[in-house]
Amino acid sequence: NAGVTQTPKFQVLKTGQSMTLQCAQDMNHNSMYWYRQDPGMGLRLIYYSASEGTTDKGEVPNGYNVSRLNKREFSLRLESAAPSQTSVYFCASSVWGSGELFFGEGSRLTVL
Amino acid sequence: SQELEQSPQSLIVQEGKNLTINCTSSKTLYGLYWYKQKYGEGLIFLMMLQKGGEEKSHEKITAKLDEKKQQSSLHITASQPSHAGIYLCGADGRTDKLIFGTGTRLQVFP
Protein backbone atom coordinates (compact mmCIF):
# COMPACT_ATOMS: atom_id res chain seq x y z
CA ASN A 1 0.00 0.00 0.00
CA ALA A 2 1.26 3.47 -0.89
CA GLY A 3 -0.31 5.23 2.11
CA VAL A 4 0.47 8.96 1.87
CA THR A 5 2.49 10.06 -1.14
CA GLN A 6 4.10 13.49 -1.44
CA THR A 7 5.74 15.06 -4.45
CA PRO A 8 8.30 16.39 -5.02
CA LYS A 9 10.67 15.06 -2.37
CA PHE A 10 13.19 17.82 -2.94
CA GLN A 11 12.86 21.29 -4.44
CA VAL A 12 15.02 24.38 -4.65
CA LEU A 13 13.35 27.70 -5.41
CA LYS A 14 14.46 31.27 -5.78
CA THR A 15 12.79 33.97 -3.71
CA GLY A 16 9.53 35.01 -5.34
CA GLN A 17 8.97 31.81 -7.31
CA SER A 18 5.82 29.78 -6.83
CA MET A 19 5.30 26.07 -6.47
CA THR A 20 2.77 23.47 -5.39
CA LEU A 21 3.41 20.49 -3.17
CA GLN A 22 1.16 17.57 -4.00
CA CYS A 23 -0.19 15.02 -1.54
CA ALA A 24 -2.36 11.98 -2.15
CA GLN A 25 -3.60 9.24 0.20
CA ASP A 26 -5.18 5.92 -0.67
CA MET A 27 -6.64 5.04 2.75
CA ASN A 28 -10.04 6.69 2.23
CA HIS A 29 -9.35 9.12 5.08
CA ASN A 30 -11.56 12.15 5.61
CA SER A 31 -8.96 14.47 7.15
CA MET A 32 -5.72 15.71 5.64
CA TYR A 33 -3.03 18.00 6.99
CA TRP A 34 0.04 19.97 6.00
CA TYR A 35 2.82 20.53 8.54
CA ARG A 36 6.22 22.09 8.38
CA GLN A 37 9.17 20.97 10.46
CA ASP A 38 12.06 23.25 11.35
CA PRO A 39 15.02 22.51 13.62
CA GLY A 40 14.07 22.97 17.26
CA MET A 41 10.47 23.86 16.38
CA GLY A 42 8.82 20.49 16.16
CA LEU A 43 5.95 20.15 13.71
CA ARG A 44 3.72 23.18 13.09
CA LEU A 45 0.36 22.87 11.43
CA ILE A 46 -0.06 25.02 8.31
CA TYR A 47 -3.52 24.06 7.07
CA TYR A 48 -5.84 21.15 7.48
CA SER A 49 -8.95 19.77 5.83
CA ALA A 50 -11.39 17.94 8.07
CA SER A 51 -13.32 16.63 5.10
CA GLU A 52 -13.60 17.01 1.37
CA GLY A 53 -14.67 20.53 0.52
CA THR A 54 -13.43 22.18 3.73
CA THR A 55 -10.10 23.72 4.68
CA ASP A 56 -9.00 25.59 7.81
CA LYS A 57 -5.96 27.51 8.96
CA GLY A 58 -3.54 25.97 11.38
CA GLU A 59 -0.79 27.61 13.46
CA VAL A 60 1.30 29.10 10.63
CA PRO A 61 -0.87 29.65 7.51
CA ASN A 62 0.62 32.92 6.25
CA GLY A 63 2.25 32.65 2.84
CA TYR A 64 0.45 29.41 1.94
CA ASN A 65 -2.74 28.32 0.21
CA VAL A 66 -4.29 24.89 0.03
CA SER A 67 -6.75 23.03 -2.14
CA ARG A 68 -8.63 19.88 -1.23
CA LEU A 69 -9.05 18.67 -4.78
CA ASN A 70 -11.01 15.56 -3.84
CA LYS A 71 -11.04 13.08 -0.99
CA ARG A 72 -7.63 11.71 -1.96
CA GLU A 73 -5.67 14.84 -2.74
CA PHE A 74 -4.62 17.89 -0.74
CA SER A 75 -2.16 20.36 -2.25
CA LEU A 76 -0.12 23.14 -0.67
CA ARG A 77 0.83 26.18 -2.73
CA LEU A 78 3.49 28.80 -2.11
CA GLU A 79 2.59 31.79 -4.28
CA SER A 80 5.75 33.81 -3.68
CA ALA A 81 8.38 31.78 -1.88
CA ALA A 82 10.51 33.39 0.84
CA PRO A 83 13.69 32.10 2.54
CA SER A 84 11.67 31.75 5.77
CA GLN A 85 9.71 29.00 4.03
CA THR A 86 12.78 26.81 3.77
CA SER A 87 11.67 23.73 5.66
CA VAL A 88 10.64 20.10 5.49
CA TYR A 89 6.96 19.77 4.68
CA PHE A 90 4.87 16.80 5.74
CA CYS A 91 1.45 15.81 4.56
CA ALA A 92 -0.68 13.54 6.74
CA SER A 93 -4.11 11.99 6.70
CA SER A 94 -6.42 10.42 9.26
CA VAL A 95 -9.89 9.21 9.98
CA TRP A 96 -11.63 12.35 11.28
CA GLY A 97 -11.12 12.79 15.01
CA SER A 98 -8.96 9.70 15.51
CA GLY A 99 -5.66 11.44 16.30
CA GLU A 100 -3.77 8.68 14.52
CA LEU A 101 -2.19 10.44 11.60
CA PHE A 102 -0.42 8.71 8.76
CA PHE A 103 2.46 10.75 7.39
CA GLY A 104 4.17 11.02 4.05
CA GLU A 105 7.94 10.90 3.82
CA GLY A 106 8.29 14.65 3.60
CA SER A 107 9.28 17.24 1.01
CA ARG A 108 12.45 19.20 1.59
CA LEU A 109 12.15 22.73 0.25
CA THR A 110 14.97 25.25 0.05
CA VAL A 111 14.29 28.86 -0.88
CA LEU A 112 17.36 30.86 -1.89
CA SER B 1 -4.05 28.38 21.83
CA GLN B 2 -2.72 25.18 23.28
CA GLU B 3 1.03 24.70 23.57
CA LEU B 4 3.00 21.56 24.25
CA GLU B 5 6.43 21.64 25.82
CA GLN B 6 8.69 18.62 25.81
CA SER B 7 11.68 17.88 27.99
CA PRO B 8 14.42 17.14 27.60
CA GLN B 9 15.07 18.49 24.12
CA SER B 10 17.81 15.97 23.61
CA LEU B 11 18.87 12.75 25.30
CA ILE B 12 21.90 10.52 24.84
CA VAL B 13 21.81 7.20 26.68
CA GLN B 14 23.79 4.01 26.74
CA GLU B 15 22.09 0.91 25.41
CA GLY B 16 20.22 -0.89 28.17
CA LYS B 17 19.43 2.22 30.20
CA ASN B 18 15.94 3.43 31.02
CA LEU B 19 14.78 6.91 30.09
CA THR B 20 11.77 9.21 30.40
CA ILE B 21 10.49 11.97 28.15
CA ASN B 22 7.92 14.47 29.40
CA CYS B 23 5.23 16.45 27.65
CA THR B 24 3.45 19.33 29.41
CA SER B 25 0.40 21.09 28.05
CA SER B 26 -0.70 24.68 28.66
CA LYS B 27 -4.33 23.48 28.68
CA THR B 28 -6.24 20.37 29.67
CA LEU B 29 -5.52 17.49 27.35
CA TYR B 30 -8.48 15.72 25.76
CA GLY B 31 -6.37 13.46 23.65
CA LEU B 32 -2.60 13.00 23.93
CA TYR B 33 -0.70 11.18 21.21
CA TRP B 34 2.87 9.98 21.04
CA TYR B 35 4.71 9.69 17.74
CA LYS B 36 8.20 8.64 16.76
CA GLN B 37 10.19 9.98 13.84
CA LYS B 38 13.22 8.23 12.47
CA TYR B 39 15.79 10.62 11.12
CA GLY B 40 14.79 11.87 7.66
CA GLU B 41 11.43 10.13 7.65
CA GLY B 42 7.81 10.84 8.49
CA LEU B 43 6.21 10.26 11.87
CA ILE B 44 4.85 6.94 13.09
CA PHE B 45 2.00 6.73 15.59
CA LEU B 46 2.92 5.02 18.88
CA MET B 47 -0.09 5.36 21.18
CA MET B 48 -2.98 7.50 22.33
CA LEU B 49 -4.07 8.45 25.86
CA GLN B 50 -7.41 10.01 26.71
CA LYS B 51 -8.34 9.34 30.31
CA GLY B 52 -6.69 10.86 33.37
CA GLY B 53 -4.39 8.29 34.94
CA GLU B 54 -4.37 6.15 31.81
CA GLU B 55 -1.28 4.11 31.05
CA LYS B 56 -0.47 2.17 27.88
CA SER B 57 2.44 0.03 26.88
CA HIS B 58 3.79 -1.22 23.60
CA GLU B 59 6.81 -3.48 23.73
CA LYS B 60 9.29 -1.60 25.94
CA ILE B 61 7.60 1.79 25.70
CA THR B 62 5.08 2.94 28.33
CA ALA B 63 3.13 6.19 28.23
CA LYS B 64 1.09 7.74 31.03
CA LEU B 65 -1.33 10.64 31.26
CA ASP B 66 -1.54 12.28 34.67
CA GLU B 67 -4.79 12.62 36.61
CA LYS B 68 -5.09 16.33 35.85
CA LYS B 69 -4.60 15.61 32.14
CA GLN B 70 -1.97 18.28 31.62
CA GLN B 71 1.15 16.16 31.52
CA SER B 72 2.23 12.94 29.91
CA SER B 73 5.40 10.90 30.18
CA LEU B 74 6.94 8.36 27.84
CA HIS B 75 9.20 5.78 29.45
CA ILE B 76 11.52 3.43 27.59
CA THR B 77 12.86 0.42 29.44
CA ALA B 78 16.21 -1.13 28.51
CA SER B 79 16.80 1.17 25.53
CA GLN B 80 18.09 -0.22 22.24
CA PRO B 81 19.61 1.45 19.18
CA SER B 82 16.27 0.89 17.41
CA HIS B 83 14.68 3.34 19.86
CA ALA B 84 16.76 6.20 18.50
CA GLY B 85 14.87 8.99 16.79
CA ILE B 86 12.73 12.00 17.61
CA TYR B 87 9.75 11.55 19.90
CA LEU B 88 6.88 14.01 19.64
CA CYS B 89 3.75 14.41 21.67
CA GLY B 90 0.62 15.72 20.02
CA ALA B 91 -2.74 17.01 21.26
CA ASP B 92 -6.03 17.85 19.60
CA GLY B 93 -7.79 19.92 22.26
CA ARG B 94 -11.25 18.68 21.20
CA THR B 95 -10.81 19.94 17.68
CA ASP B 96 -9.93 17.99 14.60
CA LYS B 97 -6.48 19.51 14.24
CA LEU B 98 -3.48 17.97 15.91
CA ILE B 99 -0.65 20.16 17.21
CA PHE B 100 2.73 18.87 18.29
CA GLY B 101 5.38 19.57 20.86
CA THR B 102 8.91 20.58 19.94
CA GLY B 103 10.21 17.01 20.09
CA THR B 104 12.87 15.09 21.99
CA ARG B 105 15.86 13.76 20.10
CA LEU B 106 17.02 10.40 21.46
CA GLN B 107 20.34 8.81 20.71
CA VAL B 108 21.28 5.36 22.02
CA PHE B 109 24.88 4.28 21.87
CA PRO B 110 26.25 0.75 22.36
mmCIF file of C-alpha atoms in Angstrom:
data_model
loop_
_atom_site.group_PDB
_atom_site.id
_atom_site.type_symbol
_atom_site.label_atom_id
_atom_site.label_comp_id
_atom_site.label_asym_id
_atom_site.label_seq_id
_atom_site.Cartn_x
_atom_site.Cartn_y
_atom_site.Cartn_z
ATOM 1 C CA ASN A 1 0.000 0.000 0.000
ATOM 2 C CA ALA A 2 1.260 3.473 -0.891
ATOM 3 C CA GLY A 3 -0.306 5.229 2.113
ATOM 4 C CA VAL A 4 0.467 8.962 1.865
ATOM 5 C CA THR A 5 2.494 10.062 -1.135
ATOM 6 C CA GLN A 6 4.100 13.491 -1.439
ATOM 7 C CA THR A 7 5.741 15.063 -4.453
ATOM 8 C CA PRO A 8 8.296 16.392 -5.017
ATOM 9 C CA LYS A 9 10.672 15.057 -2.366
ATOM 10 C CA PHE A 10 13.191 17.823 -2.941
ATOM 11 C CA GLN A 11 12.858 21.291 -4.440
ATOM 12 C CA VAL A 12 15.024 24.378 -4.648
ATOM 13 C CA LEU A 13 13.347 27.696 -5.405
ATOM 14 C CA LYS A 14 14.463 31.266 -5.775
ATOM 15 C CA THR A 15 12.789 33.972 -3.706
ATOM 16 C CA GLY A 16 9.527 35.010 -5.339
ATOM 17 C CA GLN A 17 8.973 31.807 -7.305
ATOM 18 C CA SER A 18 5.818 29.777 -6.825
ATOM 19 C CA MET A 19 5.300 26.070 -6.469
ATOM 20 C CA THR A 20 2.775 23.466 -5.386
ATOM 21 C CA LEU A 21 3.405 20.488 -3.165
ATOM 22 C CA GLN A 22 1.159 17.569 -3.995
ATOM 23 C CA CYS A 23 -0.185 15.019 -1.544
ATOM 24 C CA ALA A 24 -2.359 11.976 -2.147
ATOM 25 C CA GLN A 25 -3.604 9.243 0.197
ATOM 26 C CA ASP A 26 -5.181 5.922 -0.667
ATOM 27 C CA MET A 27 -6.644 5.045 2.751
ATOM 28 C CA ASN A 28 -10.043 6.686 2.234
ATOM 29 C CA HIS A 29 -9.353 9.121 5.081
ATOM 30 C CA ASN A 30 -11.560 12.154 5.605
ATOM 31 C CA SER A 31 -8.964 14.466 7.150
ATOM 32 C CA MET A 32 -5.720 15.705 5.643
ATOM 33 C CA TYR A 33 -3.026 18.002 6.994
ATOM 34 C CA TRP A 34 0.040 19.973 5.996
ATOM 35 C CA TYR A 35 2.816 20.526 8.540
ATOM 36 C CA ARG A 36 6.224 22.088 8.376
ATOM 37 C CA GLN A 37 9.174 20.972 10.456
ATOM 38 C CA ASP A 38 12.059 23.252 11.351
ATOM 39 C CA PRO A 39 15.023 22.507 13.625
ATOM 40 C CA GLY A 40 14.067 22.966 17.262
ATOM 41 C CA MET A 41 10.473 23.863 16.378
ATOM 42 C CA GLY A 42 8.820 20.487 16.161
ATOM 43 C CA LEU A 43 5.949 20.154 13.712
ATOM 44 C CA ARG A 44 3.724 23.180 13.088
ATOM 45 C CA LEU A 45 0.356 22.873 11.432
ATOM 46 C CA ILE A 46 -0.056 25.024 8.310
ATOM 47 C CA TYR A 47 -3.520 24.057 7.074
ATOM 48 C CA TYR A 48 -5.841 21.151 7.477
ATOM 49 C CA SER A 49 -8.945 19.770 5.832
ATOM 50 C CA ALA A 50 -11.389 17.936 8.069
ATOM 51 C CA SER A 51 -13.324 16.631 5.104
ATOM 52 C CA GLU A 52 -13.600 17.007 1.368
ATOM 53 C CA GLY A 53 -14.672 20.535 0.519
ATOM 54 C CA THR A 54 -13.428 22.184 3.729
ATOM 55 C CA THR A 55 -10.100 23.725 4.683
ATOM 56 C CA ASP A 56 -9.005 25.590 7.814
ATOM 57 C CA LYS A 57 -5.962 27.505 8.962
ATOM 58 C CA GLY A 58 -3.536 25.975 11.379
ATOM 59 C CA GLU A 59 -0.791 27.606 13.456
ATOM 60 C CA VAL A 60 1.303 29.099 10.631
ATOM 61 C CA PRO A 61 -0.869 29.653 7.511
ATOM 62 C CA ASN A 62 0.625 32.923 6.252
ATOM 63 C CA GLY A 63 2.250 32.648 2.836
ATOM 64 C CA TYR A 64 0.454 29.410 1.938
ATOM 65 C CA ASN A 65 -2.736 28.324 0.210
ATOM 66 C CA VAL A 66 -4.294 24.889 0.028
ATOM 67 C CA SER A 67 -6.746 23.029 -2.143
ATOM 68 C CA ARG A 68 -8.634 19.877 -1.228
ATOM 69 C CA LEU A 69 -9.049 18.672 -4.782
ATOM 70 C CA ASN A 70 -11.015 15.562 -3.845
ATOM 71 C CA LYS A 71 -11.036 13.078 -0.986
ATOM 72 C CA ARG A 72 -7.631 11.708 -1.957
ATOM 73 C CA GLU A 73 -5.665 14.838 -2.744
ATOM 74 C CA PHE A 74 -4.624 17.887 -0.742
ATOM 75 C CA SER A 75 -2.157 20.357 -2.246
ATOM 76 C CA LEU A 76 -0.123 23.139 -0.668
ATOM 77 C CA ARG A 77 0.831 26.179 -2.728
ATOM 78 C CA LEU A 78 3.485 28.799 -2.114
ATOM 79 C CA GLU A 79 2.586 31.790 -4.285
ATOM 80 C CA SER A 80 5.753 33.806 -3.684
ATOM 81 C CA ALA A 81 8.385 31.782 -1.875
ATOM 82 C CA ALA A 82 10.514 33.391 0.840
ATOM 83 C CA PRO A 83 13.690 32.098 2.540
ATOM 84 C CA SER A 84 11.668 31.748 5.771
ATOM 85 C CA GLN A 85 9.708 28.997 4.035
ATOM 86 C CA THR A 86 12.778 26.805 3.771
ATOM 87 C CA SER A 87 11.670 23.728 5.665
ATOM 88 C CA VAL A 88 10.643 20.101 5.493
ATOM 89 C CA TYR A 89 6.960 19.769 4.684
ATOM 90 C CA PHE A 90 4.866 16.802 5.742
ATOM 91 C CA CYS A 91 1.447 15.810 4.558
ATOM 92 C CA ALA A 92 -0.678 13.543 6.743
ATOM 93 C CA SER A 93 -4.113 11.986 6.705
ATOM 94 C CA SER A 94 -6.422 10.415 9.263
ATOM 95 C CA VAL A 95 -9.893 9.214 9.983
ATOM 96 C CA TRP A 96 -11.633 12.351 11.282
ATOM 97 C CA GLY A 97 -11.117 12.791 15.010
ATOM 98 C CA SER A 98 -8.960 9.695 15.510
ATOM 99 C CA GLY A 99 -5.664 11.436 16.302
ATOM 100 C CA GLU A 100 -3.768 8.681 14.523
ATOM 101 C CA LEU A 101 -2.189 10.442 11.598
ATOM 102 C CA PHE A 102 -0.416 8.710 8.757
ATOM 103 C CA PHE A 103 2.456 10.749 7.387
ATOM 104 C CA GLY A 104 4.166 11.017 4.053
ATOM 105 C CA GLU A 105 7.938 10.896 3.819
ATOM 106 C CA GLY A 106 8.291 14.653 3.604
ATOM 107 C CA SER A 107 9.278 17.241 1.007
ATOM 108 C CA ARG A 108 12.454 19.201 1.593
ATOM 109 C CA LEU A 109 12.148 22.733 0.249
ATOM 110 C CA THR A 110 14.968 25.247 0.047
ATOM 111 C CA VAL A 111 14.291 28.859 -0.882
ATOM 112 C CA LEU A 112 17.357 30.859 -1.887
ATOM 113 C CA SER B 1 -4.046 28.382 21.826
ATOM 114 C CA GLN B 2 -2.715 25.184 23.282
ATOM 115 C CA GLU B 3 1.028 24.698 23.568
ATOM 116 C CA LEU B 4 2.997 21.560 24.255
ATOM 117 C CA GLU B 5 6.431 21.645 25.820
ATOM 118 C CA GLN B 6 8.688 18.623 25.809
ATOM 119 C CA SER B 7 11.680 17.878 27.987
ATOM 120 C CA PRO B 8 14.416 17.141 27.604
ATOM 121 C CA GLN B 9 15.073 18.494 24.121
ATOM 122 C CA SER B 10 17.810 15.967 23.608
ATOM 123 C CA LEU B 11 18.868 12.747 25.301
ATOM 124 C CA ILE B 12 21.897 10.516 24.843
ATOM 125 C CA VAL B 13 21.814 7.201 26.678
ATOM 126 C CA GLN B 14 23.787 4.014 26.739
ATOM 127 C CA GLU B 15 22.088 0.914 25.410
ATOM 128 C CA GLY B 16 20.217 -0.891 28.168
ATOM 129 C CA LYS B 17 19.432 2.216 30.196
ATOM 130 C CA ASN B 18 15.944 3.427 31.019
ATOM 131 C CA LEU B 19 14.775 6.905 30.093
ATOM 132 C CA THR B 20 11.773 9.211 30.405
ATOM 133 C CA ILE B 21 10.486 11.973 28.150
ATOM 134 C CA ASN B 22 7.922 14.475 29.405
ATOM 135 C CA CYS B 23 5.226 16.447 27.649
ATOM 136 C CA THR B 24 3.451 19.331 29.406
ATOM 137 C CA SER B 25 0.402 21.094 28.049
ATOM 138 C CA SER B 26 -0.704 24.676 28.661
ATOM 139 C CA LYS B 27 -4.331 23.476 28.678
ATOM 140 C CA THR B 28 -6.243 20.371 29.670
ATOM 141 C CA LEU B 29 -5.524 17.492 27.353
ATOM 142 C CA TYR B 30 -8.483 15.722 25.761
ATOM 143 C CA GLY B 31 -6.367 13.455 23.645
ATOM 144 C CA LEU B 32 -2.605 13.004 23.928
ATOM 145 C CA TYR B 33 -0.703 11.183 21.214
ATOM 146 C CA TRP B 34 2.874 9.981 21.039
ATOM 147 C CA TYR B 35 4.713 9.690 17.738
ATOM 148 C CA LYS B 36 8.198 8.639 16.761
ATOM 149 C CA GLN B 37 10.188 9.976 13.837
ATOM 150 C CA LYS B 38 13.217 8.227 12.468
ATOM 151 C CA TYR B 39 15.791 10.619 11.119
ATOM 152 C CA GLY B 40 14.786 11.875 7.664
ATOM 153 C CA GLU B 41 11.425 10.132 7.650
ATOM 154 C CA GLY B 42 7.813 10.839 8.485
ATOM 155 C CA LEU B 43 6.205 10.256 11.874
ATOM 156 C CA ILE B 44 4.847 6.941 13.085
ATOM 157 C CA PHE B 45 2.005 6.733 15.591
ATOM 158 C CA LEU B 46 2.915 5.019 18.882
ATOM 159 C CA MET B 47 -0.092 5.359 21.181
ATOM 160 C CA MET B 48 -2.983 7.504 22.331
ATOM 161 C CA LEU B 49 -4.073 8.453 25.858
ATOM 162 C CA GLN B 50 -7.410 10.006 26.706
ATOM 163 C CA LYS B 51 -8.340 9.343 30.307
ATOM 164 C CA GLY B 52 -6.686 10.860 33.368
ATOM 165 C CA GLY B 53 -4.390 8.286 34.941
ATOM 166 C CA GLU B 54 -4.372 6.153 31.812
ATOM 167 C CA GLU B 55 -1.282 4.110 31.051
ATOM 168 C CA LYS B 56 -0.474 2.172 27.884
ATOM 169 C CA SER B 57 2.439 0.026 26.877
ATOM 170 C CA HIS B 58 3.793 -1.221 23.599
ATOM 171 C CA GLU B 59 6.814 -3.482 23.731
ATOM 172 C CA LYS B 60 9.289 -1.595 25.942
ATOM 173 C CA ILE B 61 7.597 1.792 25.696
ATOM 174 C CA THR B 62 5.083 2.941 28.333
ATOM 175 C CA ALA B 63 3.127 6.190 28.234
ATOM 176 C CA LYS B 64 1.095 7.741 31.032
ATOM 177 C CA LEU B 65 -1.331 10.639 31.258
ATOM 178 C CA ASP B 66 -1.540 12.276 34.669
ATOM 179 C CA GLU B 67 -4.789 12.615 36.605
ATOM 180 C CA LYS B 68 -5.093 16.327 35.851
ATOM 181 C CA LYS B 69 -4.603 15.613 32.144
ATOM 182 C CA GLN B 70 -1.972 18.278 31.618
ATOM 183 C CA GLN B 71 1.150 16.164 31.521
ATOM 184 C CA SER B 72 2.226 12.941 29.908
ATOM 185 C CA SER B 73 5.396 10.896 30.177
ATOM 186 C CA LEU B 74 6.938 8.356 27.842
ATOM 187 C CA HIS B 75 9.199 5.776 29.450
ATOM 188 C CA ILE B 76 11.520 3.433 27.586
ATOM 189 C CA THR B 77 12.857 0.421 29.442
ATOM 190 C CA ALA B 78 16.210 -1.135 28.512
ATOM 191 C CA SER B 79 16.796 1.171 25.535
ATOM 192 C CA GLN B 80 18.089 -0.219 22.242
ATOM 193 C CA PRO B 81 19.612 1.450 19.178
ATOM 194 C CA SER B 82 16.274 0.889 17.411
ATOM 195 C CA HIS B 83 14.685 3.338 19.863
ATOM 196 C CA ALA B 84 16.763 6.203 18.503
ATOM 197 C CA GLY B 85 14.868 8.988 16.794
ATOM 198 C CA ILE B 86 12.729 12.003 17.611
ATOM 199 C CA TYR B 87 9.747 11.550 19.902
ATOM 200 C CA LEU B 88 6.882 14.013 19.636
ATOM 201 C CA CYS B 89 3.752 14.413 21.671
ATOM 202 C CA GLY B 90 0.615 15.724 20.019
ATOM 203 C CA ALA B 91 -2.740 17.012 21.264
ATOM 204 C CA ASP B 92 -6.025 17.847 19.605
ATOM 205 C CA GLY B 93 -7.795 19.923 22.259
ATOM 206 C CA ARG B 94 -11.249 18.678 21.198
ATOM 207 C CA THR B 95 -10.809 19.937 17.675
ATOM 208 C CA ASP B 96 -9.927 17.989 14.604
ATOM 209 C CA LYS B 97 -6.482 19.515 14.245
ATOM 210 C CA LEU B 98 -3.479 17.975 15.906
ATOM 211 C CA ILE B 99 -0.649 20.163 17.211
ATOM 212 C CA PHE B 100 2.730 18.869 18.288
ATOM 213 C CA GLY B 101 5.376 19.574 20.864
ATOM 214 C CA THR B 102 8.914 20.580 19.943
ATOM 215 C CA GLY B 103 10.210 17.015 20.087
ATOM 216 C CA THR B 104 12.874 15.094 21.994
ATOM 217 C CA ARG B 105 15.856 13.758 20.095
ATOM 218 C CA LEU B 106 17.017 10.403 21.465
ATOM 219 C CA GLN B 107 20.340 8.809 20.709
ATOM 220 C CA VAL B 108 21.276 5.359 22.016
ATOM 221 C CA PHE B 109 24.882 4.276 21.871
ATOM 222 C CA PRO B 110 26.248 0.748 22.365
#
